[in-house]
Short mmCIF file of C-alpha atoms and ligand atoms in Angstrom, two decimals:
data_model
loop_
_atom_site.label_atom_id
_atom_site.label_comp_id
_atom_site.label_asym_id
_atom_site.label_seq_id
_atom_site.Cartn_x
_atom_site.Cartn_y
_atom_site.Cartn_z
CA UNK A 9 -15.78 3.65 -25.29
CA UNK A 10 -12.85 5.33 -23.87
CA UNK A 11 -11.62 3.29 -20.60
CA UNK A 12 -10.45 5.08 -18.03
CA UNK A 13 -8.82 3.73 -15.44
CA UNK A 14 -8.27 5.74 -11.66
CA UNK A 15 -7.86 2.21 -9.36
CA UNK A 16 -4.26 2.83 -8.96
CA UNK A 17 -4.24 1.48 -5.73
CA UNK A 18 -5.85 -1.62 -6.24
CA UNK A 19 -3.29 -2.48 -8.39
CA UNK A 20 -0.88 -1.09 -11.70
CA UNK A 21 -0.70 -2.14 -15.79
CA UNK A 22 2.94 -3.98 -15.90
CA UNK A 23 5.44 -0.78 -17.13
CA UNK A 24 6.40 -1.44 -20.85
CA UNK A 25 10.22 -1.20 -19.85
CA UNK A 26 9.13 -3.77 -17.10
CA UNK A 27 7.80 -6.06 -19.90
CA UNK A 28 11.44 -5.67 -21.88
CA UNK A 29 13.22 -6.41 -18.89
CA UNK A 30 11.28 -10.05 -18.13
CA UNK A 31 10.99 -11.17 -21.69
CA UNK A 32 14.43 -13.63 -21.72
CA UNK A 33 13.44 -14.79 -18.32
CA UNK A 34 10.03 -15.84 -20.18
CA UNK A 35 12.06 -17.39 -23.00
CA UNK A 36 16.07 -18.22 -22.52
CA UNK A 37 16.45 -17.91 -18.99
CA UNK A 38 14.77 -20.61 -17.03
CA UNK A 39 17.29 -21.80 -15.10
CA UNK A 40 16.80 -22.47 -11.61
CA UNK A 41 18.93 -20.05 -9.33
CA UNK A 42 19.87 -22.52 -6.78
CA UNK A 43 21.55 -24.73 -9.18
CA UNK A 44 25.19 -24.23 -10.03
CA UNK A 45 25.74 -24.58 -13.55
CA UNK A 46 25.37 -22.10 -16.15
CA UNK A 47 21.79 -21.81 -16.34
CA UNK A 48 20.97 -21.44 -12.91
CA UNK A 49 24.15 -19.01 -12.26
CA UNK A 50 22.99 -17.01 -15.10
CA UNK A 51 19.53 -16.63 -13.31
CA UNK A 52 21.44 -16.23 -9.73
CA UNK A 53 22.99 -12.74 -10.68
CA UNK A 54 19.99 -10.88 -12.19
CA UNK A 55 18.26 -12.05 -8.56
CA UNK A 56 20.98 -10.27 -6.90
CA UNK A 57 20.98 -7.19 -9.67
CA UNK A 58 17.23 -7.19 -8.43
CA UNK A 59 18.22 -6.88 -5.21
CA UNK A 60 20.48 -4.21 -5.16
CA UNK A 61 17.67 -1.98 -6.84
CA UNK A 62 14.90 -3.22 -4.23
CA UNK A 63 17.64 -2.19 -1.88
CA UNK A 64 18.28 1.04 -3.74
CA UNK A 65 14.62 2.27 -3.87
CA UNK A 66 14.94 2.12 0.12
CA UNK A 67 18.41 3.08 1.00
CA UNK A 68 18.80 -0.48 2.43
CA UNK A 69 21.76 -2.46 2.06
CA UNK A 70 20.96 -5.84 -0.59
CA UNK A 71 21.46 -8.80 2.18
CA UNK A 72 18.72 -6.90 3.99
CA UNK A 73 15.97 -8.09 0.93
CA UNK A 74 14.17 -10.97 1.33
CA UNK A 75 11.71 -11.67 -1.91
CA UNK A 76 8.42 -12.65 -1.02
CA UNK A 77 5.04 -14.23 -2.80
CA UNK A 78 3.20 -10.63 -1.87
CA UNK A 79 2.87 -7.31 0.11
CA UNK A 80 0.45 -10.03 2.37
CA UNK A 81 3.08 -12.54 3.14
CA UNK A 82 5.73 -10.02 3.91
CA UNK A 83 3.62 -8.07 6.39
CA UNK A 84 2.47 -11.55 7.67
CA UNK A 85 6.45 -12.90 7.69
CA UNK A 86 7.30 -9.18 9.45
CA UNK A 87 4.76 -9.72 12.06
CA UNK A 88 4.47 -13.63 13.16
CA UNK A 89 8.44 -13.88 12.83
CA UNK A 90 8.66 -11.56 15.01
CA UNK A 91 6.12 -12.35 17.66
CA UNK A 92 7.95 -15.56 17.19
CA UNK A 93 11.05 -14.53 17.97
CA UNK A 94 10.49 -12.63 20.60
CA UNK A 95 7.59 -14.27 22.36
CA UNK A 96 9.89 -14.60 25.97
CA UNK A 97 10.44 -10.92 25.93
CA UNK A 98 6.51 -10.52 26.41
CA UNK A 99 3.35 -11.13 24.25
CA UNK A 100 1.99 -7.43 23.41
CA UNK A 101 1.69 -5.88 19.72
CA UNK A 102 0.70 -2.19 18.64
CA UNK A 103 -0.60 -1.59 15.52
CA UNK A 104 -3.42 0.98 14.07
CA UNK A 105 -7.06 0.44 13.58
CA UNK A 106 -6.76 1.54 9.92
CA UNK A 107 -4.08 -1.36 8.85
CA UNK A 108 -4.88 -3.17 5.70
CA UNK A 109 -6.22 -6.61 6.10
CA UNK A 110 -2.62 -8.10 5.55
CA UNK A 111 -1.82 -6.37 9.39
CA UNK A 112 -4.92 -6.19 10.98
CA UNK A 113 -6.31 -9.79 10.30
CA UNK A 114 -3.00 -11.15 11.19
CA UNK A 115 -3.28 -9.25 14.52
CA UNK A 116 -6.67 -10.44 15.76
CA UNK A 117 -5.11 -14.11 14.56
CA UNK A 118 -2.53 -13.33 16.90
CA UNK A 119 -4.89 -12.01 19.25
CA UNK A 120 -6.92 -15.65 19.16
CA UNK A 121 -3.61 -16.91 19.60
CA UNK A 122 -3.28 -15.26 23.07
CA UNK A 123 -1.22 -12.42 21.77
CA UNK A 124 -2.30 -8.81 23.63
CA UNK A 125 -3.38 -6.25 20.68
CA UNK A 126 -3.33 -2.66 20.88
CA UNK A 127 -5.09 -1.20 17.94
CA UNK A 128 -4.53 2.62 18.29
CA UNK A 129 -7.42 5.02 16.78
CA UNK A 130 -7.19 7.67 14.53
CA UNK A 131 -8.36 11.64 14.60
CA UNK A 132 -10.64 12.59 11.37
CA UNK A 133 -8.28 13.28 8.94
CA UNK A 134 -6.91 9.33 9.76
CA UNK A 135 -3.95 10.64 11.39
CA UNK A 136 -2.53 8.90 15.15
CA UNK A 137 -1.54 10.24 18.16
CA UNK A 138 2.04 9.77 19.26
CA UNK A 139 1.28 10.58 22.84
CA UNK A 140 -1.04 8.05 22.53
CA UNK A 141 1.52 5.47 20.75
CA UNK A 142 4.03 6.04 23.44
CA UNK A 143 1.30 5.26 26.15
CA UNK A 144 0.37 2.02 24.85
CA UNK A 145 3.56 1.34 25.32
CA UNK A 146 4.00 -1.35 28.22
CA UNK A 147 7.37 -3.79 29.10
CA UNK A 148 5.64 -6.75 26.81
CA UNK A 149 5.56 -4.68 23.80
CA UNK A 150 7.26 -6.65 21.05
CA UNK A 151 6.56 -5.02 18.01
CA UNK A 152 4.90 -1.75 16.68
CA UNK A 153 3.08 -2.21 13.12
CA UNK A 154 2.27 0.77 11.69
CA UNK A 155 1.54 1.41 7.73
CA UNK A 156 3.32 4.20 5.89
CA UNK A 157 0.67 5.30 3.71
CA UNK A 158 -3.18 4.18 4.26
CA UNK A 159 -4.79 2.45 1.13
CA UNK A 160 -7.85 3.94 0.84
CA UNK A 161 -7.17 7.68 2.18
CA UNK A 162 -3.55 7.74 1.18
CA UNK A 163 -3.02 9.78 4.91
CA UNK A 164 0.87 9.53 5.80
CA UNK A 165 1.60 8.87 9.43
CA UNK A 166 4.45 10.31 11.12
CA UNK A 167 6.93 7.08 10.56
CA UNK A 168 10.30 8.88 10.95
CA UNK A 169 9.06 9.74 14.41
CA UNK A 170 7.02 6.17 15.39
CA UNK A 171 11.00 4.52 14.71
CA UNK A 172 12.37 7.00 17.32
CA UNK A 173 9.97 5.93 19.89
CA UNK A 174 10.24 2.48 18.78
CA UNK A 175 14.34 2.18 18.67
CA UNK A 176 14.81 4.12 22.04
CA UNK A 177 12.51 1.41 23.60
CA UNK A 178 14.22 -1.37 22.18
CA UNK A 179 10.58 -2.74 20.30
CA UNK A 180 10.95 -4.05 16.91
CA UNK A 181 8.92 -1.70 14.20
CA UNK A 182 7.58 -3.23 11.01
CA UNK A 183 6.25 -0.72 8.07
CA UNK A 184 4.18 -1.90 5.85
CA UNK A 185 4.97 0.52 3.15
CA UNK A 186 3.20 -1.25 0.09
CA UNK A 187 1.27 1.85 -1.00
CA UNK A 188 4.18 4.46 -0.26
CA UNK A 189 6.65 2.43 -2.28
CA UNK A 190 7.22 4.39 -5.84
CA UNK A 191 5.23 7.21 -4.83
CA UNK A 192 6.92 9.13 -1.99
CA UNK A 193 10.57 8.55 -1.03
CA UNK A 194 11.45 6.10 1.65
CA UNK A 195 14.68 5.77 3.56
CA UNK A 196 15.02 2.84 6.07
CA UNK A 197 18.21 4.46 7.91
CA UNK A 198 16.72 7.69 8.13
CA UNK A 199 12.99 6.43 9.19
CA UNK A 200 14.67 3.37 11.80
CA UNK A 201 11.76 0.94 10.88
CA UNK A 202 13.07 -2.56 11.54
CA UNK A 203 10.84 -4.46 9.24
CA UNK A 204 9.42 -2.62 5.79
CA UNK A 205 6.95 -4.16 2.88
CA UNK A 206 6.72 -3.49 -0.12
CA UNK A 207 4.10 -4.84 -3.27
CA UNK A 208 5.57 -4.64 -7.20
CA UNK A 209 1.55 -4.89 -8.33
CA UNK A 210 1.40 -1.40 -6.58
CA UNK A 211 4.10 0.23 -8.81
CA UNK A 212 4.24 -1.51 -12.05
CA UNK A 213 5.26 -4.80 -11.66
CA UNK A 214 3.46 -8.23 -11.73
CA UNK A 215 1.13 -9.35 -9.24
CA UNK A 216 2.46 -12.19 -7.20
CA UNK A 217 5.53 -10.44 -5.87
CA UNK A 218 7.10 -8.61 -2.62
CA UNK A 219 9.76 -7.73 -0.59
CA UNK A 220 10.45 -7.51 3.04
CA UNK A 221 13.44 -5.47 4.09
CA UNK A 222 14.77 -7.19 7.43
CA UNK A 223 17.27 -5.02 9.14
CA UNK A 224 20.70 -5.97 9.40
CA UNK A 225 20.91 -7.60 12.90
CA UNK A 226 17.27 -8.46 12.87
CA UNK A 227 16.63 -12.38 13.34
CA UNK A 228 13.01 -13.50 12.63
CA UNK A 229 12.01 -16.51 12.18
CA UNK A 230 11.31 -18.27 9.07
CA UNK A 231 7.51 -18.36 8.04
CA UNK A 232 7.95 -20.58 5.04
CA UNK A 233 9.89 -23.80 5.77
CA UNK A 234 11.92 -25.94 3.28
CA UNK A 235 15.14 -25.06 1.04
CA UNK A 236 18.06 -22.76 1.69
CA UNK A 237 16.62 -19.97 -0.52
CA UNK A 238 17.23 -16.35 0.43
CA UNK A 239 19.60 -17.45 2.98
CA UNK A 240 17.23 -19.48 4.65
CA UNK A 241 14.98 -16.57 5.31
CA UNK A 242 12.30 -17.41 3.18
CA UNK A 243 11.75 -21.06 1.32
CA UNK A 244 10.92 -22.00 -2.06
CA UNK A 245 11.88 -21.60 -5.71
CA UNK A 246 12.73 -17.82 -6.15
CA UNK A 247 9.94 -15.86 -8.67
CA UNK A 248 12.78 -15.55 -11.23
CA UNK A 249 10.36 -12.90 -13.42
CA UNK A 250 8.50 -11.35 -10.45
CA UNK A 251 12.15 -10.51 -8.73
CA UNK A 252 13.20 -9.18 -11.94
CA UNK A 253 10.39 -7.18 -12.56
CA UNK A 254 9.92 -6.02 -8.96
CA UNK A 255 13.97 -4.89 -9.02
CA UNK A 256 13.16 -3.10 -12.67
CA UNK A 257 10.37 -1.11 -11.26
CA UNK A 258 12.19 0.02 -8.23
CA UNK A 259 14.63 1.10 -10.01
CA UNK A 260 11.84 3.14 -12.97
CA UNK A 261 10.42 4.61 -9.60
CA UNK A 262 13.55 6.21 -8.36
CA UNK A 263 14.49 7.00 -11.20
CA UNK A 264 10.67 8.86 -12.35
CA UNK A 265 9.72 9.73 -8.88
CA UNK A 266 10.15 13.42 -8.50
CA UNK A 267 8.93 14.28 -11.62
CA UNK A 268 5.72 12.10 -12.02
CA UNK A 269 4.48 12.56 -8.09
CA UNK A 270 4.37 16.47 -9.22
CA UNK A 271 2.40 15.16 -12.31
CA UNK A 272 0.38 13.24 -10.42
CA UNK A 273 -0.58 15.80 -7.54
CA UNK A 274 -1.40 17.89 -10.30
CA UNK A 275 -4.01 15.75 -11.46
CA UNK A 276 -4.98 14.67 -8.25
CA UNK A 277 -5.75 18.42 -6.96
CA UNK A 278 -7.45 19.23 -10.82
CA UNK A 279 -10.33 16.15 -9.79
CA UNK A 280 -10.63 17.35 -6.41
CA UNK A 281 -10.90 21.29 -7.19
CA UNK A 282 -13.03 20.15 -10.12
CA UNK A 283 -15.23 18.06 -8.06
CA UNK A 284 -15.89 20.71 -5.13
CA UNK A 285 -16.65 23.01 -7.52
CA UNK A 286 -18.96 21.68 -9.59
CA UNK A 287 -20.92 19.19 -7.15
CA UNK A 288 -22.21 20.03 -3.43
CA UNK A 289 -22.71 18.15 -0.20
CA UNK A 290 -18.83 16.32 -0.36
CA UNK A 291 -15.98 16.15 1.72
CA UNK A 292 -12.44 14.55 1.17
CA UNK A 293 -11.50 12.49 3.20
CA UNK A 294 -7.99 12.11 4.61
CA UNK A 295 -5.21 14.14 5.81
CA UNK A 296 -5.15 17.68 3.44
CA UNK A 297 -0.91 17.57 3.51
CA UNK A 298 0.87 14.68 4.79
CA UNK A 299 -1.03 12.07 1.76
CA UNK A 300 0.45 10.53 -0.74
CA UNK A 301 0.03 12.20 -3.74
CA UNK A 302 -1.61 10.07 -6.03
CA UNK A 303 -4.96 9.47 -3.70
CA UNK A 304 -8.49 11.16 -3.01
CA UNK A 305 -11.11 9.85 -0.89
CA UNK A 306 -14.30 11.69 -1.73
CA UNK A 307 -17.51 11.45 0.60
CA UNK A 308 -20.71 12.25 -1.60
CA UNK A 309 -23.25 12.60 0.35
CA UNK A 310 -26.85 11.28 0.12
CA UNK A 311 -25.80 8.50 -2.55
CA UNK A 312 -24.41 4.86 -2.09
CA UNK A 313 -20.63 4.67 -3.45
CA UNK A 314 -21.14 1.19 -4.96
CA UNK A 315 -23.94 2.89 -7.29
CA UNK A 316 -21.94 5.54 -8.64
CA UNK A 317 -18.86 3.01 -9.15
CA UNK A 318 -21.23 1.07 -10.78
CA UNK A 319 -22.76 3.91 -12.98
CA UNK A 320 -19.08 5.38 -13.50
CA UNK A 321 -18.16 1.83 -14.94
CA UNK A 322 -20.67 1.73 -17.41
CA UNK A 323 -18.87 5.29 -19.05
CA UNK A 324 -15.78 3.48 -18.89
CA UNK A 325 -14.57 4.96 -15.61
CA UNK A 326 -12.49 2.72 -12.82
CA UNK A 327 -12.33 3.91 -9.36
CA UNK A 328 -13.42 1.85 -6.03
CA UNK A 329 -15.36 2.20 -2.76
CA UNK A 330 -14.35 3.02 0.56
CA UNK A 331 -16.26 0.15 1.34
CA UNK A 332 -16.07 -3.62 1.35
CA UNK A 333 -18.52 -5.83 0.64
CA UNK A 334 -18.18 -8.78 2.48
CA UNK A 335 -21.12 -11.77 2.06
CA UNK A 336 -23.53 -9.40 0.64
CA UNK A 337 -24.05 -7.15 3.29
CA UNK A 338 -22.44 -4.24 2.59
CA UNK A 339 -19.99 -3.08 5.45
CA UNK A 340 -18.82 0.47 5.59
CA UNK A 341 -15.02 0.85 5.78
CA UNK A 342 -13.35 0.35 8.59
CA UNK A 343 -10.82 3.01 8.08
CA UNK A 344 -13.41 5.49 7.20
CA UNK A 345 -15.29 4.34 10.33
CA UNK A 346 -11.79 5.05 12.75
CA UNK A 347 -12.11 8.74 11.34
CA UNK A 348 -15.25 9.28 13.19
CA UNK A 349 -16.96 9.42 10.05
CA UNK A 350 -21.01 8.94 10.25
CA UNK A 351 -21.81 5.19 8.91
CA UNK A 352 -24.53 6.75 6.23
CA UNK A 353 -21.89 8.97 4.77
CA UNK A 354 -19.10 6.52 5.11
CA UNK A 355 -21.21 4.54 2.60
CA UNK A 356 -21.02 7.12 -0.07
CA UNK A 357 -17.32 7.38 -0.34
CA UNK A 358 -15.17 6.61 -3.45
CA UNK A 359 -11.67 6.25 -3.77
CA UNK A 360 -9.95 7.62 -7.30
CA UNK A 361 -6.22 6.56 -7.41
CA UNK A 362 -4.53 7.73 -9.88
CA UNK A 363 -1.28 6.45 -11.76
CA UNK A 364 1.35 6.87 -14.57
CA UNK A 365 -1.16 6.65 -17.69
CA UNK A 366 -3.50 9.12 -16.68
CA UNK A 367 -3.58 12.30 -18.45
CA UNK A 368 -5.73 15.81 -17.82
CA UNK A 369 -8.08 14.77 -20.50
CA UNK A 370 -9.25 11.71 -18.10
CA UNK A 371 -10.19 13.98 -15.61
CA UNK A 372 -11.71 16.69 -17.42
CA UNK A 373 -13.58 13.66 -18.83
CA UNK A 374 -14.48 12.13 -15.19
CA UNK A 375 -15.65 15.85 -14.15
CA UNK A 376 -17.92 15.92 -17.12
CA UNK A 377 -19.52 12.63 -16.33
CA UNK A 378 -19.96 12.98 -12.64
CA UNK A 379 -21.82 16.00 -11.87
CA UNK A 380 -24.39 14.36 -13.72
CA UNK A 381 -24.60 10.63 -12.00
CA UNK A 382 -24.34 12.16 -8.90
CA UNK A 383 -27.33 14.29 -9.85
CA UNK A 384 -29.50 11.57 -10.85
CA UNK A 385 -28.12 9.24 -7.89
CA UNK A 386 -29.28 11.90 -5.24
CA UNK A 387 -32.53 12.29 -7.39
CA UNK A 388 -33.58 9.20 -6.20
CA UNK A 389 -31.93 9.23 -3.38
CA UNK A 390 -35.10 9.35 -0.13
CA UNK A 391 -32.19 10.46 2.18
CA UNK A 392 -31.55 13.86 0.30
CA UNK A 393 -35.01 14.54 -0.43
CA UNK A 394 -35.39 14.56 3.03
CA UNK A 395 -32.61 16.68 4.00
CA UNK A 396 -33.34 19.00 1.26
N1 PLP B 17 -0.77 -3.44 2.48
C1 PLP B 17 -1.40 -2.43 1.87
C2 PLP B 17 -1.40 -1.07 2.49
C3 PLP B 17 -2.07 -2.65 0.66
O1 PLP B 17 -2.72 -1.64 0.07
C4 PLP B 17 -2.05 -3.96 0.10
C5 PLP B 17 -2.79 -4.24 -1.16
O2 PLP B 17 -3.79 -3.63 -1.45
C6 PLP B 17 -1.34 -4.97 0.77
C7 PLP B 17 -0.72 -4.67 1.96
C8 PLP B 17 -1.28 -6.36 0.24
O3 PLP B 17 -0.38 -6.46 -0.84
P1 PLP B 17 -0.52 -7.68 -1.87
O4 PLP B 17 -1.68 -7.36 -2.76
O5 PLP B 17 0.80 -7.69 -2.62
O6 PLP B 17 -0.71 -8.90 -1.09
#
């Protein structure tokens, strides 16, 4: 069976070049950087070549890249370091209700911790309300946390705008930027974020690496304690491969961007134009311009998502749910729920992300197949008999 694979955003294959580009730090080149003979200087400069294309991708200078485990330990770093550092100016944080669990579950720790939370809502297409940013705003705000690009709608907010508001009131602003990175460009000058994470499983790298750009001037303190490593700014034996790789892709995505985010928009609007024609009762959700241009989030109604992901898997088909299932009970998704959108239909949503490997003939295929599950989904479905 042909596999087809539309889960971009849950993660990315490793890029062959990516592969190339690791292979004599698999083999030859195991030295440890910190050590200063030949094999760990050897090592020592491709960590800094990978930093100067991490830097690159961002329009940040290298000594503002610190390599981390993970896009969840440099949101996590971005935001305790800096509650942490700042905890005598005051104890207040504002972040958005549609954060991935890397943010908001290291808010409401924070909030247990005595920490004041704002979590600021969103309108329907998952967009926020400056007005309503800038009146959260008290004398304890430390730090604003607010995603470029949301995970499961792929809605942009207005980031250039949020680091205005942020740098004229002297409050630190962290980005976590792990699904814009590779897709749309980012500049950290031009946007005045303070703090800005990035993931290299989101954009062809391995999994198990992560950067957090820490602007020049910016002093947070340490989350991971023990050796010198990245100028004492994060601890531990540097991911020799997972640096390389991460400063490879970064520099593929520059490099590709233009030309494959066309591709890919192309695709994206084929699937959705294909879908709306050919099947009734949906809605997309998230913002119709300012979304990154690889992501749909499709409502259909009447049906359960998790059955058609299920019944798209067995024709080969990857995509996800809205929707996470935590213990068994199966909990519609919060972001979908901040949009003001009804629980039932909430529950029906799928997200298709798509990537570098997918080609018209995968959707064409994927609007074949899905006029047809959907079909026998709402067949059995007591909810749309009723409403029909
Ligand atoms: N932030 C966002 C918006 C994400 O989508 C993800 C991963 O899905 C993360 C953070 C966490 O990144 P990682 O998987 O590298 O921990």
């Amino acid at each position: 069976m042909r596999k087809i694979y539309l889960d971009y955003n849950a993660t990315t294959p490793i890029h062959p070049e990516v592969i190339e580009e690791i292979k004599p730090f698999i083999t030859e080149r195991f030295g440890n950087p910190s050590s200063i003979h030949w094999a760990g200087r050897e090592v020592k400069k491709y960590i800094e070549e990978a930093r100067e294309k991490v830097a690159r991708l961002i329009n940040a200078d290298p000594m503002e890249i610190v390599f981390t485990s993970s896009g969840t330990e440099a949101d996590n770093f971005a935001i305790k370091g800096t509650v942490e550092t700042f905890k005598e100016k005051g104890n207040h944080i504002i972040t958005t209700s549609v954060e991935h669990p890397a943010v908001l579950n290291t808010c409401k720790y924070l909030e247990k911790c005595g920490y004041r939370v704002t979590f600021l809502g969103v309108d329907s297409y998952g967009m926020l309300d400056l007005d309503e940013l800038k009146s959260a705003i008290t004398d304890k705000t430390i730090l604003i946390s607010v995603m470029f690009a949301n995970n499961e709608t792929g809605t942009i907010f207005p980031i250039e705008e949020i680091g205005n508001i942020a740098r004229q009131k002297g409050i630190i602003f962290h980005c976590d930027a792990v699904q814009a990175a590779g897709k749309v460009p980012i500049d950290v000058k031009k946007l005045n974020v303070d703090l800005l994470a990035i993931s290299g499983h989101k954009f062809y790298a391995p999994k198990g690496i992560g950067s957090l750009y820490i602007r020049r001037g910016v002093k947070l303190r340490p989350l991971i304690h023990g050796g010198h490593q990245e100028k004492n700014r994060r601890a531990g034996t540097e991911n020799v491969i997972g640096i390389v790789a991460l400063g490879k892709a970064c520099e593929i995505a520059l490099r590709d961007m233009e030309k494959e985010s066309q591709r890919i928009l192309g695709l994206r609007r084929r699937l959705e134009e294909g879908i709306l024609k050919t099947i009734k009762d949906v809605t997309i959700n998230g913002h119709p311009e300012s979304r990154i241009p690889n992501t749909t989030n499709i409502s259909f109604h009447y049906i359960e998502g998790e059955s058609l992901i299920l019944n798209l898997d067995l024709e080969g088909i990857a995509a996800s749910t809205g929707s996470a299932c935590t213990s068994g009970t199966l909990e519609p998704s919060h972001v979908l729920m901040a949009m003001g959108i009804d629980p039932v239909v909430a529950q029906g949503s799928v997200r298709f992300s798509l990537g570098k490997w997918n080609t018209e003939e995968d959707i064409d295929r994927v609007l074949e197949i899905l006029p047809g599950i959907v079909e026998r989904l709402r067949s059995m479905s007591p909810l749309y008999r009723r409403n029909k």
